[in-house]
């Protein structure tokens, strides 16, 4: 345990992803189509290649990672596991705090863990071009990077206000050869319709998703598909390499038991990545606190019901059984753009319903305070999203101090904040504030789903 | 050799720095004071702590790295050595291309390799506050990071035009708790004088150095010192950990012989870091091509004479024996800001004079072209400075292809370009051009040093 970071050799990388769907006490609820019936694989075929649809619907526990995918993951994986010694010392905690450093990828976050396999499976299936949407650009840049390596064209619809105000991740995408268009655009019917109605709209993730899906399904050659960066089962599956590596790394230094596992949640993929392999242990009887952390301003898991809802504003996606604030809900403009999503991955939502993890919400200012403390003790500047996990890890370390317990705390350091320094600037200037969602706004958002089918797992 | 990246465990990190001054065929030439005599240690005492001055003047071959320094270096060291397989495949070269990834440090470049020990030695000496200057901010951010970890105040004078146009590295510095002031400032006599003469000056590195040194030596409590990020012997010494690690990593995968070692050069520290341990082999008879790469627009080694010159415009530094374009030379505003320096580290200059390395100059557009090719094959987006080394490595790989030789090429990937994407944007938009220094401008710069003492090593 006497190291700063624990590395694994490439030969020790996990060779299979872990699928939580195989082990949940109750079976996951299927997505529903427009007819209210479970979606069949072929219904998704215009959107995703069949090899990915198979993964999406699989209940097989372990799924092999293709060798060619592993070779590309080696560019930054296995990622280092750090012991946050200076943070521990600062807090005076008896807890040992570990974090997985996912900021070492070329795109700077965990997102390439799924961008690479998604691009690879599409290429295998004969696809030549991928479309996707992006908000602040984390996902778009990850997919652009993956497409550059694998040799696919990449088209990203980027929410207009981000495209204009946050040019740097767009420049990353262009450096990797992707085409990035502000959304709404005149390239799609959905975009043209919105522009006709609201010429000055700043755009939204919901609109961008609609454009990206339309651009994929309307390619008459059939060689374009759509790619999503979170929420779906196969995306979460690809991220489990994070937690699987962490287990090997903890074993390597003799840590036998983890007490607390923490990840921030927006769509749910980085949290799933670190936690699902530990949720498997919990299902098998291990005593572990597993904590997804979300913003108070977008409290999907802590205040949104478990319900059937669409993944996008325009209702182009199937209905998914998930915690949701309603597909029309527009989260306030906090700086952790990656956590501004009305819904939550069905598998994460399901795990919460099973009592396997216990969500928590934190305020923005606490997150920035935690991020700055982290940067000044551990050196690395975290993304605003990541700071939610850090704030919770600090709380847990303080609790361990109060209890006098030598706990082991593990959290996912999902990405660096070098492209997000404007948020830090506003924090230092005192221009940021906290925001609790008023009950009336919560109710208004939920109104959009009151007629939807109820989701129940038992 | 069948790996993507070679890692070393923390226990295998080099425990001593290598001092090239011990092995140069002819003794290094001393810096000269205002009286034309070699500078004595005590003359530097108001500027640097004595433990650093001792290192600066040492001719001891190996110098121990303190354990506490190692513990902080572990945050990102040993840095991974990569094999650039996809780049090799793209080029169809029989060469094996390796690079040291120095972008994994919290500040994103090699600079923290010396920022940490400098801050630590100052702290040991009882110093409470460090001052420094920075251009685009690479060095300032590295020192801010080091001071945060070690518990020193940090004051950075940042060239005004960069302060205003490139706020992101300033925000990094502030996140780490440093105070960053646009230079020239009203805080120093030097700054006030310049502002009186040229109220609208964009500032320069030369002015910022003068302010930082003045702020250090004028602290009446004696608890402030100055810190420099390149050029000086002790800075280069600290960087040799790069090449020492690379040797261990190459040995680990069975690479017995390196044919070409490449680094970009501005002040010389990252090049020295990768190359000095190999120059030692060359002195002992090994056949290695060692190539410092500089911009055509600032051709210090390829067109500047080996001469005695000052390190700054205001002539506050001693005279150093180095290649120089003249201390009044202002390089054109290319995007590789870290390579815009009129002089060159004395030890690097000396090694060139001894015929131990062979400098080369490249044009800006070739560098960006190489950077984009690198990003699209190897994933990581390089800093504009780093792209000079990449361009040269590509040339050498093509040469190996022409010659049909299985060469081993090693270069230093000195930092990532995530804070430098504006340059990429201009490149994609066709707004950048090449620039060869006209003979008349070269002559005008050199005019400033024509009356200085000549430097000769044999």
Tab-separated table of C-alpha atoms in Angstrom, chain A residues 28-369:
chain	number	residue	atom	x	y	z
A	28	UNK	CA	-33.837	-5.679	-16.061
A	29	UNK	CA	-36.972	-4.164	-17.600
A	30	UNK	CA	-36.934	-4.039	-21.406
A	31	UNK	CA	-37.159	-0.799	-23.395
A	32	UNK	CA	-40.604	-0.308	-24.941
A	33	UNK	CA	-41.436	0.718	-28.497
A	34	UNK	CA	-44.187	3.053	-29.704
A	35	UNK	CA	-46.667	0.158	-29.436
A	36	UNK	CA	-45.901	-0.309	-25.753
A	37	UNK	CA	-44.248	-3.669	-26.446
A	38	UNK	CA	-40.597	-4.565	-25.758
A	39	UNK	CA	-38.320	-3.327	-28.507
A	40	UNK	CA	-37.030	-6.076	-30.832
A	41	UNK	CA	-33.400	-6.061	-32.021
A	42	UNK	CA	-34.322	-5.443	-35.658
A	43	UNK	CA	-36.181	-2.265	-34.694
A	44	UNK	CA	-32.853	-0.755	-33.632
A	45	UNK	CA	-30.987	-1.885	-36.752
A	46	UNK	CA	-31.217	1.429	-38.634
A	47	UNK	CA	-29.606	3.176	-35.661
A	48	UNK	CA	-26.966	0.719	-34.384
A	49	UNK	CA	-25.037	-2.146	-36.001
A	50	UNK	CA	-26.320	-5.593	-35.053
A	51	UNK	CA	-23.173	-6.599	-33.129
A	52	UNK	CA	-23.749	-3.655	-30.765
A	53	UNK	CA	-27.487	-4.370	-30.505
A	54	UNK	CA	-26.598	-7.904	-29.389
A	55	UNK	CA	-24.395	-6.493	-26.654
A	56	UNK	CA	-27.103	-4.037	-25.665
A	57	UNK	CA	-29.545	-6.880	-25.086
A	58	UNK	CA	-27.116	-9.473	-23.731
A	59	UNK	CA	-27.501	-10.994	-20.284
A	60	UNK	CA	-24.223	-12.909	-20.578
A	61	UNK	CA	-22.070	-12.169	-17.507
A	62	UNK	CA	-18.679	-11.805	-19.224
A	63	UNK	CA	-18.150	-10.497	-22.733
A	64	UNK	CA	-14.762	-10.814	-24.446
A	65	UNK	CA	-12.909	-7.621	-25.343
A	66	UNK	CA	-11.599	-8.069	-28.913
A	67	UNK	CA	-7.797	-8.114	-29.174
A	68	UNK	CA	-7.801	-5.236	-31.641
A	69	UNK	CA	-9.817	-3.142	-29.200
A	70	UNK	CA	-7.384	-3.979	-26.406
A	71	UNK	CA	-4.467	-2.834	-28.550
A	72	UNK	CA	-6.058	0.595	-28.894
A	73	UNK	CA	-7.030	0.775	-25.232
A	74	UNK	CA	-3.343	0.206	-24.409
A	75	UNK	CA	-2.728	3.806	-25.515
A	76	UNK	CA	-3.810	4.795	-22.002
A	77	UNK	CA	-4.966	1.621	-20.247
A	78	UNK	CA	-4.609	0.091	-17.745
A	79	UNK	CA	-5.100	3.532	-16.210
A	80	UNK	CA	-3.221	4.199	-12.960
A	81	UNK	CA	-4.896	3.745	-9.589
A	82	UNK	CA	-3.756	6.491	-7.231
A	83	UNK	CA	-3.641	6.656	-3.490
A	84	UNK	CA	-4.589	10.228	-2.545
A	85	UNK	CA	-2.016	10.459	0.244
A	86	UNK	CA	-1.722	14.230	0.403
A	87	UNK	CA	-5.488	14.614	0.508
A	88	UNK	CA	-5.643	12.023	3.316
A	89	UNK	CA	-2.965	13.911	5.245
A	90	UNK	CA	-4.745	17.218	4.750
A	91	UNK	CA	-7.994	15.713	6.054
A	92	UNK	CA	-6.240	13.849	8.867
A	93	UNK	CA	-8.369	10.831	8.078
A	94	UNK	CA	-7.577	7.220	8.949
A	95	UNK	CA	-9.260	6.284	5.645
A	96	UNK	CA	-7.199	5.235	2.651
A	97	UNK	CA	-8.523	7.085	-0.400
A	98	UNK	CA	-7.902	5.633	-3.866
A	99	UNK	CA	-8.931	6.990	-7.242
A	100	UNK	CA	-8.821	5.699	-10.797
A	101	UNK	CA	-7.257	8.345	-13.048
A	102	UNK	CA	-9.327	8.278	-16.235
A	103	UNK	CA	-7.951	11.649	-17.321
A	104	UNK	CA	-4.919	9.953	-18.899
A	105	UNK	CA	-6.775	9.111	-22.123
A	106	UNK	CA	-6.062	11.230	-25.213
A	107	UNK	CA	-9.492	12.854	-24.882
A	108	UNK	CA	-8.966	13.421	-21.154
A	109	UNK	CA	-11.883	11.421	-19.763
A	110	UNK	CA	-13.346	7.914	-19.419
A	111	UNK	CA	-15.370	8.369	-22.620
A	112	UNK	CA	-12.853	6.716	-24.994
A	113	UNK	CA	-13.341	3.422	-23.101
A	114	UNK	CA	-16.580	2.999	-25.053
A	115	UNK	CA	-15.788	5.195	-28.083
A	116	UNK	CA	-13.047	2.782	-29.179
A	117	UNK	CA	-15.122	-0.431	-29.018
A	118	UNK	CA	-18.185	1.273	-30.498
A	119	UNK	CA	-16.192	2.558	-33.456
A	120	UNK	CA	-14.510	-0.834	-33.842
A	121	UNK	CA	-17.781	-2.827	-33.838
A	122	UNK	CA	-19.240	-0.429	-36.381
A	123	UNK	CA	-16.189	-0.809	-38.606
A	124	UNK	CA	-16.451	-4.617	-38.319
A	125	UNK	CA	-20.085	-4.393	-39.385
A	126	UNK	CA	-19.074	-2.499	-42.531
A	127	UNK	CA	-20.153	0.944	-41.356
A	128	UNK	CA	-18.183	3.874	-42.815
A	129	UNK	CA	-19.525	6.854	-40.876
A	130	UNK	CA	-20.744	7.571	-37.353
A	131	UNK	CA	-22.938	10.402	-36.173
A	132	UNK	CA	-23.391	11.615	-32.641
A	133	UNK	CA	-24.344	14.618	-30.570
A	134	UNK	CA	-22.320	16.421	-27.949
A	135	UNK	CA	-22.930	19.140	-25.394
A	136	UNK	CA	-19.714	20.605	-24.017
A	137	UNK	CA	-17.801	18.158	-26.197
A	138	UNK	CA	-16.453	15.387	-23.949
A	139	UNK	CA	-18.254	12.648	-25.829
A	140	UNK	CA	-17.858	14.186	-29.272
A	141	UNK	CA	-14.118	14.519	-28.813
A	142	UNK	CA	-13.814	10.931	-27.560
A	143	UNK	CA	-15.677	9.569	-30.582
A	144	UNK	CA	-13.659	11.778	-32.949
A	145	UNK	CA	-10.465	10.346	-31.449
A	146	UNK	CA	-11.736	6.761	-31.822
A	147	UNK	CA	-12.851	7.291	-35.420
A	148	UNK	CA	-9.454	8.763	-36.319
A	149	UNK	CA	-7.686	5.646	-35.068
A	150	UNK	CA	-10.120	3.177	-36.581
A	151	UNK	CA	-10.690	4.918	-39.880
A	152	UNK	CA	-14.328	6.013	-39.806
A	153	UNK	CA	-15.806	9.346	-40.760
A	154	UNK	CA	-17.223	11.127	-37.737
A	155	UNK	CA	-19.972	13.721	-37.724
A	156	UNK	CA	-20.795	15.533	-34.491
A	157	UNK	CA	-23.827	17.740	-33.865
A	158	UNK	CA	-22.723	20.083	-31.118
A	159	UNK	CA	-25.209	22.138	-29.100
A	160	UNK	CA	-24.934	25.595	-30.655
A	161	UNK	CA	-24.242	27.576	-27.505
A	162	UNK	CA	-21.362	25.243	-26.621
A	163	UNK	CA	-20.105	25.347	-30.209
A	164	UNK	CA	-19.889	29.128	-29.957
A	165	UNK	CA	-18.804	29.571	-26.350
A	166	UNK	CA	-16.569	26.536	-25.866
A	167	UNK	CA	-14.503	26.172	-29.019
A	168	UNK	CA	-11.725	24.049	-27.535
A	169	UNK	CA	-13.297	20.602	-27.569
A	170	UNK	CA	-14.550	21.402	-31.084
A	171	UNK	CA	-10.931	22.074	-32.020
A	172	UNK	CA	-9.956	18.721	-30.513
A	173	UNK	CA	-12.591	17.032	-32.702
A	174	UNK	CA	-11.313	18.830	-35.791
A	175	UNK	CA	-7.726	17.927	-34.955
A	176	UNK	CA	-8.843	14.294	-35.013
A	177	UNK	CA	-10.531	14.898	-38.361
A	178	UNK	CA	-14.201	14.927	-37.307
A	179	UNK	CA	-16.773	17.264	-38.806
A	180	UNK	CA	-18.502	19.307	-36.155
A	181	UNK	CA	-21.702	21.257	-36.877
A	182	UNK	CA	-23.593	23.593	-34.559
A	183	UNK	CA	-27.034	22.206	-33.763
A	184	UNK	CA	-29.749	22.933	-34.749
A	185	UNK	CA	-28.408	22.888	-38.305
A	186	UNK	CA	-29.984	23.180	-41.720
A	187	UNK	CA	-28.675	19.705	-42.573
A	188	UNK	CA	-31.586	17.779	-41.086
A	189	UNK	CA	-35.357	18.101	-41.173
A	190	UNK	CA	-35.410	18.197	-37.371
A	191	UNK	CA	-32.867	21.011	-37.327
A	192	UNK	CA	-34.638	23.017	-40.045
A	193	UNK	CA	-37.947	22.697	-38.223
A	194	UNK	CA	-36.497	24.008	-34.984
A	195	UNK	CA	-34.705	26.867	-36.758
A	196	UNK	CA	-37.981	27.847	-38.423
A	197	UNK	CA	-39.743	27.955	-35.071
A	198	UNK	CA	-36.891	29.406	-33.000
A	199	UNK	CA	-34.210	30.990	-35.211
A	200	UNK	CA	-32.222	32.155	-32.180
A	201	UNK	CA	-32.319	28.924	-30.152
A	202	UNK	CA	-29.092	28.100	-28.291
A	203	UNK	CA	-29.782	24.437	-29.111
A	204	UNK	CA	-30.053	21.527	-26.695
A	205	UNK	CA	-28.817	17.989	-26.312
A	206	UNK	CA	-32.343	16.776	-27.148
A	207	UNK	CA	-32.302	18.573	-30.493
A	208	UNK	CA	-28.755	17.435	-31.274
A	209	UNK	CA	-29.686	13.788	-30.581
A	210	UNK	CA	-32.622	14.097	-32.977
A	211	UNK	CA	-30.342	15.496	-35.694
A	212	UNK	CA	-27.651	12.859	-35.183
A	213	UNK	CA	-30.157	9.977	-35.308
A	214	UNK	CA	-31.866	11.450	-38.383
A	215	UNK	CA	-28.523	11.869	-40.139
A	216	UNK	CA	-27.703	8.227	-39.440
A	217	UNK	CA	-30.993	6.605	-40.416
A	218	UNK	CA	-31.534	8.782	-43.494
A	219	UNK	CA	-28.252	7.831	-45.193
A	220	UNK	CA	-29.558	5.971	-48.242
A	221	UNK	CA	-26.337	3.954	-48.615
A	222	UNK	CA	-26.971	2.332	-45.233
A	223	UNK	CA	-23.352	2.843	-44.224
A	224	UNK	CA	-23.969	5.370	-41.432
A	225	UNK	CA	-24.912	4.591	-37.839
A	226	UNK	CA	-25.422	6.539	-34.641
A	227	UNK	CA	-23.309	6.315	-31.506
A	228	UNK	CA	-24.258	7.227	-27.934
A	229	UNK	CA	-21.809	8.050	-25.125
A	230	UNK	CA	-23.739	6.982	-22.014
A	231	UNK	CA	-27.042	5.584	-20.652
A	232	UNK	CA	-27.278	2.399	-22.764
A	233	UNK	CA	-26.280	-1.047	-21.491
A	234	UNK	CA	-23.441	-1.607	-23.983
A	235	UNK	CA	-21.886	1.757	-23.091
A	236	UNK	CA	-21.923	0.892	-19.396
A	237	UNK	CA	-20.545	-2.555	-20.224
A	238	UNK	CA	-17.499	-1.046	-21.967
A	239	UNK	CA	-16.824	1.170	-18.962
A	240	UNK	CA	-16.620	-1.748	-16.500
A	241	UNK	CA	-12.959	-2.117	-17.425
A	242	UNK	CA	-12.405	0.752	-14.952
A	243	UNK	CA	-13.673	-1.168	-11.936
A	244	UNK	CA	-12.174	-4.460	-13.096
A	245	UNK	CA	-8.731	-2.862	-13.337
A	246	UNK	CA	-9.205	-1.198	-9.949
A	247	UNK	CA	-9.884	-4.579	-8.351
A	248	UNK	CA	-6.674	-6.013	-9.760
A	249	UNK	CA	-4.717	-2.962	-8.664
A	250	UNK	CA	-6.082	-3.044	-5.129
A	251	UNK	CA	-5.276	-6.755	-4.930
A	252	UNK	CA	-1.753	-6.042	-6.202
A	253	UNK	CA	-1.021	-3.834	-3.187
A	254	UNK	CA	-2.773	-6.084	-0.701
A	255	UNK	CA	-6.002	-4.117	-0.171
A	256	UNK	CA	-8.436	-6.923	0.563
A	257	UNK	CA	-11.641	-5.010	1.165
A	258	UNK	CA	-13.193	-1.852	-0.230
A	259	UNK	CA	-15.709	-0.087	1.994
A	260	UNK	CA	-16.976	2.728	-0.197
A	261	UNK	CA	-17.160	3.100	-4.005
A	262	UNK	CA	-18.058	6.495	-5.472
A	263	UNK	CA	-18.701	7.910	-8.950
A	264	UNK	CA	-20.428	10.996	-10.299
A	265	UNK	CA	-23.563	10.399	-12.390
A	266	UNK	CA	-25.020	12.188	-15.390
A	267	UNK	CA	-26.058	9.478	-17.813
A	268	UNK	CA	-24.415	6.928	-15.529
A	269	UNK	CA	-21.553	5.437	-17.522
A	270	UNK	CA	-18.489	6.387	-15.476
A	271	UNK	CA	-20.245	5.476	-12.237
A	272	UNK	CA	-21.246	2.128	-13.746
A	273	UNK	CA	-17.678	1.647	-14.909
A	274	UNK	CA	-16.146	1.895	-11.466
A	275	UNK	CA	-19.011	0.389	-9.466
A	276	UNK	CA	-20.618	-2.515	-11.333
A	277	UNK	CA	-17.820	-5.001	-10.566
A	278	UNK	CA	-18.220	-4.053	-6.880
A	279	UNK	CA	-22.020	-4.263	-7.072
A	280	UNK	CA	-21.443	-7.858	-8.171
A	281	UNK	CA	-19.586	-8.430	-4.888
A	282	UNK	CA	-22.367	-6.748	-2.978
A	283	UNK	CA	-24.956	-9.023	-4.608
A	284	UNK	CA	-22.782	-11.888	-3.400
A	285	UNK	CA	-22.898	-10.618	0.177
A	286	UNK	CA	-20.012	-8.129	0.495
A	287	UNK	CA	-20.704	-5.075	2.631
A	288	UNK	CA	-19.904	-2.051	0.460
A	289	UNK	CA	-21.426	1.428	0.313
A	290	UNK	CA	-21.837	2.311	-3.335
A	291	UNK	CA	-22.632	5.955	-3.985
A	292	UNK	CA	-23.646	7.619	-7.263
A	293	UNK	CA	-23.280	11.403	-6.838
A	294	UNK	CA	-25.350	13.886	-8.796
A	295	UNK	CA	-25.823	17.680	-8.768
A	296	UNK	CA	-28.547	19.103	-6.498
A	297	UNK	CA	-29.683	21.074	-9.527
A	298	UNK	CA	-30.360	17.943	-11.584
A	299	UNK	CA	-31.406	15.392	-8.939
A	300	UNK	CA	-32.432	12.519	-11.205
A	301	UNK	CA	-31.758	9.678	-8.783
A	302	UNK	CA	-32.499	11.460	-5.522
A	303	UNK	CA	-35.771	13.128	-6.543
A	304	UNK	CA	-36.870	11.715	-9.910
A	305	UNK	CA	-39.186	8.676	-9.924
A	306	UNK	CA	-38.304	5.281	-11.440
A	307	UNK	CA	-40.502	5.397	-14.494
A	308	UNK	CA	-40.694	4.651	-18.212
A	309	UNK	CA	-39.488	7.683	-20.142
A	310	UNK	CA	-37.782	8.719	-23.353
A	311	UNK	CA	-34.078	9.460	-23.519
A	312	UNK	CA	-34.558	12.619	-25.586
A	313	UNK	CA	-36.835	15.627	-25.844
A	314	UNK	CA	-38.166	14.673	-29.272
A	315	UNK	CA	-39.107	11.171	-28.094
A	316	UNK	CA	-37.115	9.455	-30.843
A	317	UNK	CA	-35.705	6.888	-28.397
A	318	UNK	CA	-37.681	3.952	-27.014
A	319	UNK	CA	-39.190	4.277	-23.540
A	320	UNK	CA	-36.630	3.173	-20.977
A	321	UNK	CA	-37.215	2.092	-17.379
A	322	UNK	CA	-35.181	4.669	-15.487
A	323	UNK	CA	-35.117	7.406	-12.936
A	324	UNK	CA	-36.120	10.562	-14.740
A	325	UNK	CA	-37.007	14.191	-14.207
A	326	UNK	CA	-39.117	14.033	-17.377
A	327	UNK	CA	-37.802	14.247	-20.920
A	328	UNK	CA	-38.831	17.914	-21.188
A	329	UNK	CA	-36.829	18.885	-18.124
A	330	UNK	CA	-34.058	21.366	-18.888
A	331	UNK	CA	-31.429	21.374	-16.124
A	332	UNK	CA	-30.056	24.766	-15.039
A	333	UNK	CA	-26.737	25.743	-16.639
A	334	UNK	CA	-24.324	24.440	-14.005
A	335	UNK	CA	-20.722	23.965	-15.043
A	336	UNK	CA	-20.719	20.176	-14.825
A	337	UNK	CA	-22.303	19.943	-18.286
A	338	UNK	CA	-21.814	16.185	-18.380
A	339	UNK	CA	-24.210	15.748	-15.456
A	340	UNK	CA	-27.043	17.765	-16.982
A	341	UNK	CA	-29.319	14.961	-18.139
A	342	UNK	CA	-32.960	14.390	-17.286
A	343	UNK	CA	-32.696	10.594	-17.192
A	344	UNK	CA	-30.328	7.922	-15.883
A	345	UNK	CA	-28.949	4.697	-17.303
A	346	UNK	CA	-31.594	1.946	-16.844
A	347	UNK	CA	-29.040	-0.406	-15.253
A	348	UNK	CA	-27.949	2.231	-12.728
A	349	UNK	CA	-31.602	3.116	-12.016
A	350	UNK	CA	-32.365	-0.555	-11.548
A	351	UNK	CA	-29.451	-1.039	-9.140
A	352	UNK	CA	-30.744	1.873	-7.066
A	353	UNK	CA	-34.214	0.290	-6.987
A	354	UNK	CA	-32.670	-2.976	-5.807
A	355	UNK	CA	-31.016	-1.118	-2.931
A	356	UNK	CA	-27.553	-1.921	-4.307
A	357	UNK	CA	-26.444	1.690	-4.349
A	358	UNK	CA	-27.444	4.809	-2.476
A	359	UNK	CA	-27.479	8.043	-4.468
A	360	UNK	CA	-26.489	11.384	-3.047
A	361	UNK	CA	-26.764	14.967	-4.386
A	362	UNK	CA	-24.228	17.754	-3.822
A	363	UNK	CA	-24.194	21.477	-4.470
A	364	UNK	CA	-21.992	23.154	-7.069
A	365	UNK	CA	-19.976	25.341	-4.672
A	366	UNK	CA	-19.029	22.369	-2.470
A	367	UNK	CA	-17.878	20.611	-5.628
A	368	UNK	CA	-15.607	23.463	-6.716
A	369	UNK	CA	-14.254	23.814	-3.182
